[in-house]
Coordinates of C-alpha atoms in Angstrom, one line a residue:
Chain O
M14 CA 46.4 -23.4 1.4
T15 CA 45.8 -20.1 -0.2
G16 CA 42.1 -21.0 -0.2
V17 CA 41.7 -20.7 3.6
P18 CA 42.1 -17.0 4.1
H19 CA 39.9 -16.5 1.0
D20 CA 37.2 -18.6 2.6
I21 CA 37.4 -16.7 5.9
L22 CA 37.1 -13.4 4.0
G23 CA 34.1 -14.8 2.2
V24 CA 32.4 -15.8 5.4
L25 CA 33.2 -12.4 7.0
R26 CA 31.8 -10.7 3.9
A27 CA 28.6 -12.7 4.1
I28 CA 28.2 -11.9 7.8
G29 CA 28.9 -8.2 7.0
R30 CA 26.3 -8.2 4.3
F31 CA 23.8 -9.9 6.5
V32 CA 24.3 -7.4 9.4
L33 CA 24.2 -4.4 7.1
G34 CA 21.1 -5.6 5.4
G35 CA 19.4 -6.2 8.8
L36 CA 20.4 -2.7 10.0
A37 CA 19.1 -1.1 6.8
L38 CA 15.8 -3.0 7.2
V39 CA 15.5 -1.8 10.8
G40 CA 16.2 1.7 9.7
R41 CA 13.5 1.6 7.0
I42 CA 10.9 0.2 9.4
V43 CA 11.7 2.9 12.0
I44 CA 11.4 5.6 9.3
F45 CA 8.1 4.0 8.1
A46 CA 6.8 3.9 11.7
G47 CA 7.8 7.6 12.3
R48 CA 5.9 8.6 9.1
A49 CA 2.9 6.6 10.1
I50 CA 2.7 8.2 13.6
G51 CA 3.4 11.6 12.2
R52 CA 0.6 11.4 9.6
A53 CA -1.8 9.7 12.0
A54 CA -1.4 12.6 14.5
T55 CA -2.0 15.5 12.0
P56 CA -5.0 16.4 9.8
P57 CA -6.6 15.7 7.5
Y58 CA -8.0 12.7 9.4
Y59 CA -10.1 10.0 7.9
P60 CA -12.6 9.1 10.7
A61 CA -14.6 6.7 8.4
R62 CA -11.4 4.7 7.7
L63 CA -10.5 4.7 11.4
G64 CA -14.0 3.5 12.3
E65 CA -13.8 0.7 9.7
Q66 CA -10.5 -0.5 11.1
L67 CA -11.7 -0.3 14.8
L68 CA -14.5 -2.6 13.8
V69 CA -12.4 -5.0 11.7
I70 CA -9.5 -5.2 14.2
G71 CA -11.5 -5.0 17.5
W72 CA -14.9 -6.5 17.0
F73 CA -14.1 -9.2 14.5
S74 CA -11.1 -10.4 16.6
L75 CA -13.2 -10.9 19.7
P76 CA -14.3 -14.5 19.0
V77 CA -10.8 -15.9 18.3
V78 CA -9.2 -13.9 21.1
G79 CA -12.0 -14.9 23.5
M80 CA -11.9 -18.6 22.7
T81 CA -8.1 -18.7 22.9
A82 CA -8.2 -17.2 26.4
L83 CA -11.0 -19.4 27.7
F84 CA -9.4 -22.6 26.7
T85 CA -5.9 -21.6 27.7
G86 CA -7.1 -20.4 31.1
A87 CA -8.8 -23.7 31.8
A88 CA -5.8 -25.7 30.7
L89 CA -3.5 -23.6 32.8
A90 CA -5.7 -24.1 35.9
Q91 CA -5.6 -27.9 35.3
Q92 CA -1.8 -27.9 35.0
I93 CA -1.2 -25.7 38.0
F94 CA -3.5 -28.0 40.0
I95 CA -1.5 -31.1 38.9
G96 CA 1.9 -29.5 39.4
G97 CA 0.9 -27.8 42.6
S98 CA -0.5 -30.9 44.3
R99 CA 2.9 -32.5 44.1
F100 CA 4.1 -30.3 46.9
N101 CA 0.8 -29.5 48.6
A102 CA 0.3 -26.2 46.8
A103 CA -2.9 -27.0 44.9
A104 CA -4.6 -24.1 46.6
T105 CA -2.4 -21.7 44.6
V106 CA -4.5 -22.4 41.4
P107 CA -6.5 -19.1 41.5
A108 CA -3.5 -16.9 42.2
V109 CA -1.1 -18.5 39.7
T110 CA -3.8 -18.7 37.0
V111 CA -4.6 -15.0 37.3
I112 CA -1.0 -14.0 37.3
G113 CA -0.1 -16.2 34.4
I114 CA -3.1 -15.0 32.3
V115 CA -2.9 -11.3 33.0
R116 CA 0.9 -10.9 33.0
E117 CA 1.8 -13.2 30.1
L118 CA -0.7 -15.4 28.4
G119 CA -3.6 -13.0 27.9
P120 CA -1.6 -10.3 26.0
V121 CA 0.9 -12.7 24.3
L122 CA -1.7 -15.2 23.0
G123 CA -4.1 -12.5 22.2
G124 CA -1.3 -10.6 20.3
L125 CA -0.3 -13.7 18.4
M126 CA -3.9 -14.5 17.4
V127 CA -4.6 -11.0 16.3
A128 CA -1.3 -10.9 14.4
G129 CA -2.3 -14.0 12.6
R130 CA -5.7 -12.5 11.7
V131 CA -4.8 -8.8 11.1
S132 CA -1.2 -8.5 10.0
S133 CA -1.7 -11.0 7.3
A134 CA -5.0 -9.4 6.1
M135 CA -3.3 -5.9 6.1
A136 CA -0.3 -7.1 4.2
A137 CA -2.4 -8.9 1.6
E138 CA -4.8 -6.0 1.1
L139 CA -2.1 -3.3 0.9
G140 CA 0.1 -5.6 -1.1
T141 CA -2.7 -6.1 -3.7
M142 CA -3.3 -2.3 -3.7
R143 CA 0.4 -1.8 -4.4
V144 CA 0.6 -4.3 -7.2
T145 CA -2.6 -3.0 -8.9
E146 CA -1.3 0.6 -8.6
Q147 CA -4.1 1.6 -6.3
I148 CA -1.6 3.2 -3.9
D149 CA -0.1 5.3 -6.7
A150 CA -3.6 6.2 -7.7
L151 CA -4.3 7.6 -4.2
T152 CA -1.4 10.0 -4.6
T153 CA -2.7 11.2 -8.0
L154 CA -6.2 11.7 -6.4
R155 CA -4.8 14.2 -3.8
T156 CA -4.7 11.6 -1.0
D157 CA -1.7 10.7 1.1
P158 CA -1.6 6.9 1.3
F159 CA 0.0 7.2 4.7
R160 CA -2.8 9.2 6.1
Y161 CA -5.6 7.2 4.3
L162 CA -4.3 3.7 4.6
I163 CA -1.7 3.3 7.3
G164 CA -2.5 5.9 10.0
P165 CA -6.0 4.6 10.6
R166 CA -4.7 1.0 10.8
V167 CA -1.9 1.7 13.2
L168 CA -4.0 3.9 15.4
A169 CA -6.9 1.4 15.4
A170 CA -4.7 -1.6 16.3
T171 CA -3.0 0.3 19.1
L172 CA -6.3 1.4 20.6
M173 CA -8.2 -1.9 20.2
M174 CA -5.5 -4.4 21.4
P175 CA -5.8 -3.2 25.1
L176 CA -9.5 -3.7 25.0
L177 CA -9.2 -7.1 23.4
V178 CA -6.6 -8.1 26.0
L179 CA -8.8 -6.9 28.8
V180 CA -11.5 -9.2 27.5
S181 CA -9.0 -11.9 27.0
N182 CA -7.8 -11.6 30.6
I183 CA -11.3 -11.8 32.0
L184 CA -12.2 -14.9 29.8
G185 CA -8.9 -16.5 30.7
V186 CA -9.6 -16.2 34.4
L187 CA -13.1 -17.4 33.7
G188 CA -11.8 -20.5 31.9
G189 CA -9.7 -21.3 34.9
F190 CA -12.6 -20.6 37.3
I191 CA -15.0 -22.9 35.4
L192 CA -12.6 -25.8 35.3
A193 CA -11.5 -25.3 38.9
T194 CA -15.1 -25.2 40.3
T195 CA -16.5 -28.0 38.1
R196 CA -13.6 -30.5 38.1
L197 CA -11.1 -29.6 40.8
G198 CA -13.6 -29.1 43.6
F199 CA -12.9 -25.4 44.3
N200 CA -15.5 -23.2 46.0
A201 CA -16.7 -20.5 43.6
A202 CA -16.7 -17.6 46.1
G203 CA -13.4 -18.6 47.5
Y204 CA -11.8 -18.9 44.0
L205 CA -12.9 -15.4 43.0
D206 CA -11.9 -14.0 46.3
R207 CA -8.3 -15.4 46.0
T208 CA -8.2 -14.2 42.4
V209 CA -9.1 -10.7 43.1
S210 CA -7.0 -10.3 46.3
F211 CA -3.9 -11.6 44.5
L212 CA -4.2 -9.3 41.4
R213 CA -2.3 -6.0 41.7
T214 CA -2.7 -2.8 39.7
D215 CA 0.7 -3.1 38.0
D216 CA -0.2 -6.6 36.7
V217 CA -3.2 -5.1 34.8
V218 CA -1.3 -2.0 33.7
S219 CA 1.6 -4.0 32.3
S220 CA -0.8 -6.3 30.6
L221 CA -2.5 -3.3 28.8
V222 CA 0.8 -1.6 28.0
K223 CA 2.0 -4.9 26.4
A224 CA -1.3 -5.0 24.5
A225 CA -0.9 -1.5 23.0
V226 CA 2.7 -2.3 22.0
F227 CA 1.6 -5.5 20.4
G228 CA -1.2 -3.7 18.5
F229 CA 1.3 -1.2 17.2
I230 CA 3.6 -4.0 16.0
I231 CA 0.8 -6.0 14.4
A232 CA -0.4 -3.0 12.3
L233 CA 3.1 -1.8 11.6
M234 CA 4.3 -5.2 10.3
G235 CA 1.1 -5.7 8.2
C236 CA 1.3 -2.2 6.7
Y237 CA 5.1 -2.2 6.1
H238 CA 5.3 -5.5 4.3
G239 CA 2.1 -4.9 2.3
F240 CA 3.0 -1.3 1.4
T241 CA 6.5 -2.2 0.2
S242 CA 5.6 -5.4 -1.6
S243 CA 6.5 -5.9 -5.2
G244 CA 6.5 -8.6 -7.8
G245 CA 2.9 -9.5 -8.4
A246 CA 0.9 -12.3 -6.7
E247 CA 4.1 -14.0 -5.5
G248 CA 5.2 -10.8 -3.9
V249 CA 1.9 -10.4 -2.1
G250 CA 2.2 -13.9 -0.7
R251 CA 5.7 -13.2 0.5
A252 CA 4.6 -10.0 2.1
T253 CA 1.8 -11.8 4.0
T254 CA 4.2 -14.4 5.3
N255 CA 6.8 -11.9 6.3
A256 CA 4.2 -9.7 8.0
V257 CA 3.0 -12.6 10.2
V258 CA 6.4 -14.0 11.0
S259 CA 8.0 -10.7 11.9
A260 CA 4.9 -9.6 14.0
F261 CA 5.2 -12.9 15.9
I262 CA 8.9 -12.5 16.6
L263 CA 8.6 -8.8 17.5
I264 CA 5.7 -9.5 19.8
L265 CA 7.6 -12.2 21.7
M266 CA 10.8 -10.1 21.9
S267 CA 9.0 -7.0 23.1
N268 CA 7.0 -9.1 25.6
L269 CA 10.3 -10.3 27.1
V270 CA 11.7 -6.7 27.2
I271 CA 8.6 -5.3 28.9
T272 CA 8.4 -8.2 31.4
V273 CA 12.0 -7.7 32.4
I274 CA 11.6 -4.0 32.8
V275 CA 8.4 -4.2 34.8
F276 CA 8.9 -7.3 36.9
G277 CA 12.6 -8.1 36.6
G278 CA 14.0 -5.3 38.8
Chain K
M6 CA 5.0 28.8 -26.2
S7 CA 6.8 27.8 -23.0
A8 CA 6.7 24.2 -22.1
K9 CA 4.2 23.0 -19.5
I10 CA 6.5 20.1 -18.7
A11 CA 10.3 20.3 -19.4
L12 CA 12.6 17.4 -18.8
R13 CA 16.4 17.8 -19.1
G14 CA 18.9 15.0 -18.7
V15 CA 16.6 12.9 -16.6
A16 CA 18.3 9.7 -15.4
K17 CA 17.0 6.8 -13.3
R18 CA 18.5 3.5 -12.5
F19 CA 17.3 0.5 -10.4
G20 CA 20.4 -1.2 -9.0
P21 CA 22.7 -2.0 -12.0
K22 CA 19.8 -1.5 -14.5
V23 CA 19.8 1.9 -16.2
V24 CA 16.3 2.7 -17.2
L25 CA 16.4 6.4 -18.1
D26 CA 19.7 7.7 -19.3
G27 CA 19.4 11.4 -20.0
V28 CA 15.9 12.1 -21.2
D29 CA 15.2 15.5 -22.8
L30 CA 11.5 16.2 -23.5
D31 CA 9.1 19.1 -23.6
V32 CA 5.3 19.0 -23.4
G33 CA 3.5 22.3 -24.4
A34 CA 0.4 23.6 -22.6
G35 CA -2.7 22.0 -24.1
E36 CA -0.6 19.7 -26.2
S37 CA -1.2 15.9 -26.5
L38 CA 2.2 14.2 -26.6
V39 CA 2.4 10.4 -27.0
V40 CA 5.6 8.6 -26.0
I41 CA 6.0 5.3 -27.7
G42 CA 8.4 2.5 -26.9
G43 CA 8.6 -1.2 -26.3
S44 CA 7.8 -2.9 -23.1
G45 CA 10.4 -2.3 -20.4
T46 CA 11.9 0.8 -22.0
G47 CA 11.0 2.9 -18.9
K48 CA 7.9 4.7 -20.1
S49 CA 6.1 4.1 -16.8
V50 CA 9.2 5.2 -14.9
L51 CA 9.2 8.4 -16.9
I52 CA 5.7 9.4 -15.9
K53 CA 6.1 8.3 -12.3
S54 CA 9.2 10.5 -12.2
I55 CA 7.3 13.5 -13.4
L56 CA 4.6 12.8 -10.9
G57 CA 7.1 12.6 -8.1
L58 CA 6.2 9.0 -7.3
L59 CA 9.8 8.1 -8.1
R60 CA 12.9 10.1 -7.3
V61 CA 15.2 10.6 -10.3
D62 CA 19.0 10.1 -9.9
A63 CA 19.9 13.1 -12.1
G64 CA 18.5 15.8 -14.3
S65 CA 15.8 18.3 -14.0
I66 CA 12.0 18.1 -14.3
V67 CA 10.2 21.5 -14.5
V68 CA 6.5 21.8 -14.4
D69 CA 4.9 25.3 -14.7
G70 CA 8.4 26.7 -14.1
V71 CA 8.9 24.8 -10.8
E72 CA 11.7 22.3 -10.4
V73 CA 9.9 19.3 -9.0
T74 CA 12.7 16.7 -8.4
R75 CA 13.5 18.1 -5.0
L76 CA 9.9 18.9 -3.8
R77 CA 8.8 17.4 -0.5
G78 CA 5.7 17.4 1.8
A79 CA 3.1 20.0 1.1
A80 CA 4.9 21.4 -2.0
L81 CA 5.0 17.9 -3.5
A82 CA 1.4 17.4 -2.8
A83 CA 0.5 20.7 -4.5
H84 CA 2.5 19.6 -7.5
Q85 CA 0.8 16.2 -7.6
A86 CA -2.6 17.9 -7.4
K87 CA -2.1 19.3 -10.9
F88 CA -2.2 15.8 -12.4
G89 CA -4.7 13.2 -13.2
M90 CA -3.7 9.8 -14.2
L91 CA -5.3 6.9 -16.0
F92 CA -3.5 3.7 -14.8
Q93 CA -2.9 0.8 -17.0
G94 CA -5.1 -1.6 -15.0
G95 CA -7.5 1.1 -14.0
A96 CA -6.4 1.0 -10.4
L97 CA -9.9 1.5 -9.2
F98 CA -10.4 1.1 -5.4
D99 CA -12.2 -2.2 -5.2
S100 CA -13.6 -1.5 -1.8
L101 CA -15.6 1.5 -3.0
S102 CA -18.6 1.8 -5.4
V103 CA -18.1 3.2 -8.9
W104 CA -19.4 6.7 -8.0
R105 CA -17.3 6.9 -4.8
N106 CA -14.3 6.1 -6.9
V107 CA -15.1 8.8 -9.4
A108 CA -15.8 11.3 -6.6
F109 CA -12.6 10.4 -4.7
A110 CA -10.5 13.4 -5.6
L111 CA -13.4 15.9 -5.2
P112 CA -13.4 18.1 -2.1
R113 CA -15.3 16.4 0.7
G114 CA -17.7 18.1 3.0
R115 CA -20.2 19.1 0.2
G116 CA -22.6 16.4 1.2
A117 CA -23.0 13.0 -0.4
A118 CA -25.8 14.0 -2.7
K119 CA -23.7 16.8 -4.4
L120 CA -20.7 14.5 -4.6
K121 CA -22.8 11.8 -6.3
A122 CA -24.2 14.3 -8.7
A123 CA -20.7 15.4 -9.7
A124 CA -19.7 11.8 -10.1
L125 CA -22.7 11.1 -12.3
D126 CA -21.8 14.1 -14.4
N127 CA -18.3 12.8 -15.0
L128 CA -19.6 9.3 -15.7
A129 CA -21.8 10.8 -18.3
R130 CA -18.8 12.4 -20.0
V131 CA -17.3 8.9 -20.6
G132 CA -20.7 7.5 -21.7
L133 CA -21.7 5.7 -18.6
G134 CA -25.2 6.0 -17.1
A135 CA -26.4 6.2 -13.5
D136 CA -27.1 2.5 -13.6
V137 CA -23.4 1.6 -13.0
A138 CA -22.9 4.2 -10.2
D139 CA -23.6 1.9 -7.3
L140 CA -21.9 -1.2 -8.7
R141 CA -18.4 -2.3 -7.5
P142 CA -15.5 -2.1 -10.0
S143 CA -15.2 -5.9 -10.0
E144 CA -18.7 -6.1 -11.4
L145 CA -17.7 -4.2 -14.6
S146 CA -16.0 -5.4 -17.8
G147 CA -12.4 -4.3 -18.5
G148 CA -13.6 -1.6 -21.0
M149 CA -16.1 -0.2 -18.5
Q150 CA -13.4 -0.2 -15.8
K151 CA -11.2 1.9 -18.1
R152 CA -14.0 4.3 -18.6
V153 CA -14.7 4.7 -14.9
A154 CA -11.0 5.2 -14.3
L155 CA -11.0 7.9 -17.0
A156 CA -14.0 9.6 -15.3
R157 CA -12.1 9.5 -12.1
A158 CA -9.0 10.9 -13.6
I159 CA -10.8 13.9 -15.1
A160 CA -13.2 14.5 -12.2
A161 CA -11.0 17.0 -10.4
R162 CA -10.3 18.8 -13.7
P163 CA -6.5 18.4 -13.6
E164 CA -4.3 20.6 -15.7
I165 CA -2.3 17.7 -16.9
I166 CA -3.4 14.1 -17.4
F167 CA -1.2 11.0 -17.9
F168 CA -2.5 8.0 -19.8
D169 CA -0.6 4.8 -19.1
E170 CA -1.3 2.3 -21.9
P171 CA -4.9 3.4 -22.2
T172 CA -5.9 0.7 -24.7
T173 CA -3.9 -2.2 -23.4
G174 CA -6.2 -5.3 -22.8
L175 CA -9.1 -3.9 -24.7
D176 CA -10.7 -5.2 -27.9
P177 CA -10.1 -3.0 -31.0
I178 CA -13.5 -1.4 -30.9
M179 CA -13.4 -0.6 -27.2
A180 CA -9.8 0.6 -27.7
D181 CA -11.1 3.1 -30.3
V182 CA -13.9 4.2 -28.0
I183 CA -11.4 5.0 -25.3
N184 CA -9.2 6.8 -27.9
D185 CA -12.1 8.9 -29.0
L186 CA -13.0 9.7 -25.4
I187 CA -9.4 10.8 -24.7
V188 CA -9.3 13.0 -27.7
S189 CA -12.6 14.7 -26.9
L190 CA -11.9 15.1 -23.2
V191 CA -8.5 16.6 -23.8
K192 CA -9.9 19.0 -26.3
D193 CA -13.1 19.9 -24.3
L194 CA -11.3 20.4 -21.0
R195 CA -8.1 21.9 -22.5
I196 CA -6.0 19.5 -20.6
T197 CA -2.3 18.9 -21.3
A198 CA -1.9 15.2 -22.0
L199 CA 1.0 12.8 -21.9
T200 CA 0.3 9.3 -23.1
I201 CA 2.6 6.3 -23.0
T202 CA 1.7 3.4 -25.3
H203 CA 3.0 0.8 -27.7
D204 CA -0.4 0.8 -29.6
M205 CA 0.3 2.7 -32.8
A206 CA -3.3 3.0 -33.7
S207 CA -3.9 4.7 -30.4
A208 CA -0.8 6.9 -30.8
R209 CA -1.9 8.0 -34.3
K210 CA -5.4 9.0 -33.0
I211 CA -4.5 10.7 -29.7
A212 CA -1.2 12.5 -30.5
D213 CA -0.4 16.0 -31.6
R214 CA 3.2 15.0 -31.4
I215 CA 4.9 11.6 -30.9
A216 CA 8.2 10.9 -29.2
M217 CA 10.0 7.5 -29.1
L218 CA 11.8 6.3 -26.0
Y219 CA 14.5 3.7 -26.6
A220 CA 17.5 2.6 -24.4
G221 CA 16.8 5.4 -21.9
H222 CA 16.8 8.2 -24.5
I223 CA 14.2 10.0 -26.6
I224 CA 15.6 8.9 -30.0
W225 CA 13.0 10.7 -32.2
Q226 CA 10.2 13.2 -31.8
G227 CA 8.0 15.0 -34.3
A228 CA 4.5 15.8 -35.4
R229 CA 2.0 12.9 -35.7
E230 CA 2.0 13.2 -39.5
M231 CA 5.8 12.7 -39.7
I232 CA 5.8 9.3 -37.9
D233 CA 5.8 7.4 -41.2
T234 CA 8.5 9.5 -42.8
S235 CA 10.8 9.8 -39.8
G236 CA 13.8 8.3 -41.6
N237 CA 14.7 6.7 -38.3
A238 CA 15.3 3.0 -38.6
Y239 CA 14.2 2.4 -34.9
V240 CA 11.0 4.3 -35.3
D241 CA 10.2 2.5 -38.6
Q242 CA 10.8 -0.9 -37.0
F243 CA 8.5 0.0 -34.1
V244 CA 5.8 1.6 -36.2
H245 CA 5.6 -1.4 -38.5
G246 CA 6.0 -3.9 -35.8
R247 CA 8.9 -5.8 -37.4
A248 CA 10.9 -8.4 -35.6
E249 CA 13.9 -7.6 -37.8
G250 CA 15.7 -4.4 -37.3
P251 CA 18.0 -2.4 -35.1
I252 CA 15.9 -3.0 -32.0
A253 CA 17.0 -6.3 -30.5
M254 CA 14.2 -7.9 -28.4
Q255 CA 14.9 -7.8 -24.7
V256 CA 14.1 -11.1 -23.1
R257 CA 14.5 -10.0 -19.5
S258 CA 11.9 -7.6 -18.1
A259 CA 12.8 -4.3 -16.4

């Protein structure tokens, strides 16, 4: 009988440790983010590093983001057509496709794809630099690692994601358009007309705001987990996994928050 | 002679593991001090604490009369700018060419040609020619990487230079080449040097003075010539590399 209160205490203790550990982690990440923003905003700047990251994050993500949007837009149009025709609403395909793509699927799928590509690469690169003492070496070579490594990455990802999502939105709508006009019998001019007339400014703005937030999350998670990694090759592997998983979850969470704020009220 | 670097009661722990437990140590200006000690005795923690890469839990570290344990921001950066460091694995930036690595700490904005000339000059000091300048660090052998790292560490003419296990992983001949380079560079450039190593051949060659770190303390220090007559059982065991003695082998790493 004496074991029961003891077990309860043990459970409470475990919950307490978990909550405290979580809060401490959030605190560390917030401090890390604050430092990254502070250093990115003040000189000395490293324009060559920024340019490199703009290219790596923006340009080299275009194929994967573009293809994702194209295929998803087409599949979405097909599904809306099937679902809509059950209650004579098949004509809503252009409107629902453009809303679905611009408000949700363009930024979210784009964000997830870029997170898979970029967060993991950043975590692996910075993690390897940490393990091989290259980050300590920067400090002894009169260079602040936050300015040199992290500032350019966070800035580049936050700037490039809106552009990528813009492309993603256009290709997503294009995917729906191609499928609808070739297989579902829609008239091309009519489809485009309905698409454009249904789209509102705040749809686009919310899409791009989401994209910028996701870009920030992607770089922040990649940099944080890589920069703080320890324990050799295994540690770098763990950092890479944690970067991608945490970026995914934060993207989906912040997406819900932004959606509720912009469209829920 | 006042000390360039003075440590008093420096303590550092990681969780329950006490690594440094009251270290007192002085390094004179222009002196070459070698700290010897087994793996996991906190030698790296010691130099990272002096550099301000790690924050100590207690004690004082004074460099050029300035207490450095509480420095932050620009003052910390100014402190760190006095140092050059040769890392154990070289820590060369693998995304940059050899000459860009060497020129990394040099002031920018002088034009690439001048930077490259300065880099080549420093490479020549460590016995490397212009033919390696455009290679990537991964294309070099371990000994060559160490030399490039040495050129990078001296390029900005630091007042103080730290050598972290400079001969680890090198064959005996290349190790001696590195030792000779360190001796001549420190003498030519009048740099204060602090080396941590467990390679006694290297310690005997580089050091003016030797100190031994064990169990978080400096347990012995003296001139290089006295290392064989220290009368300290711990030092004797370490110097002669005996398995038997007062130092029990630690199985778990730091």
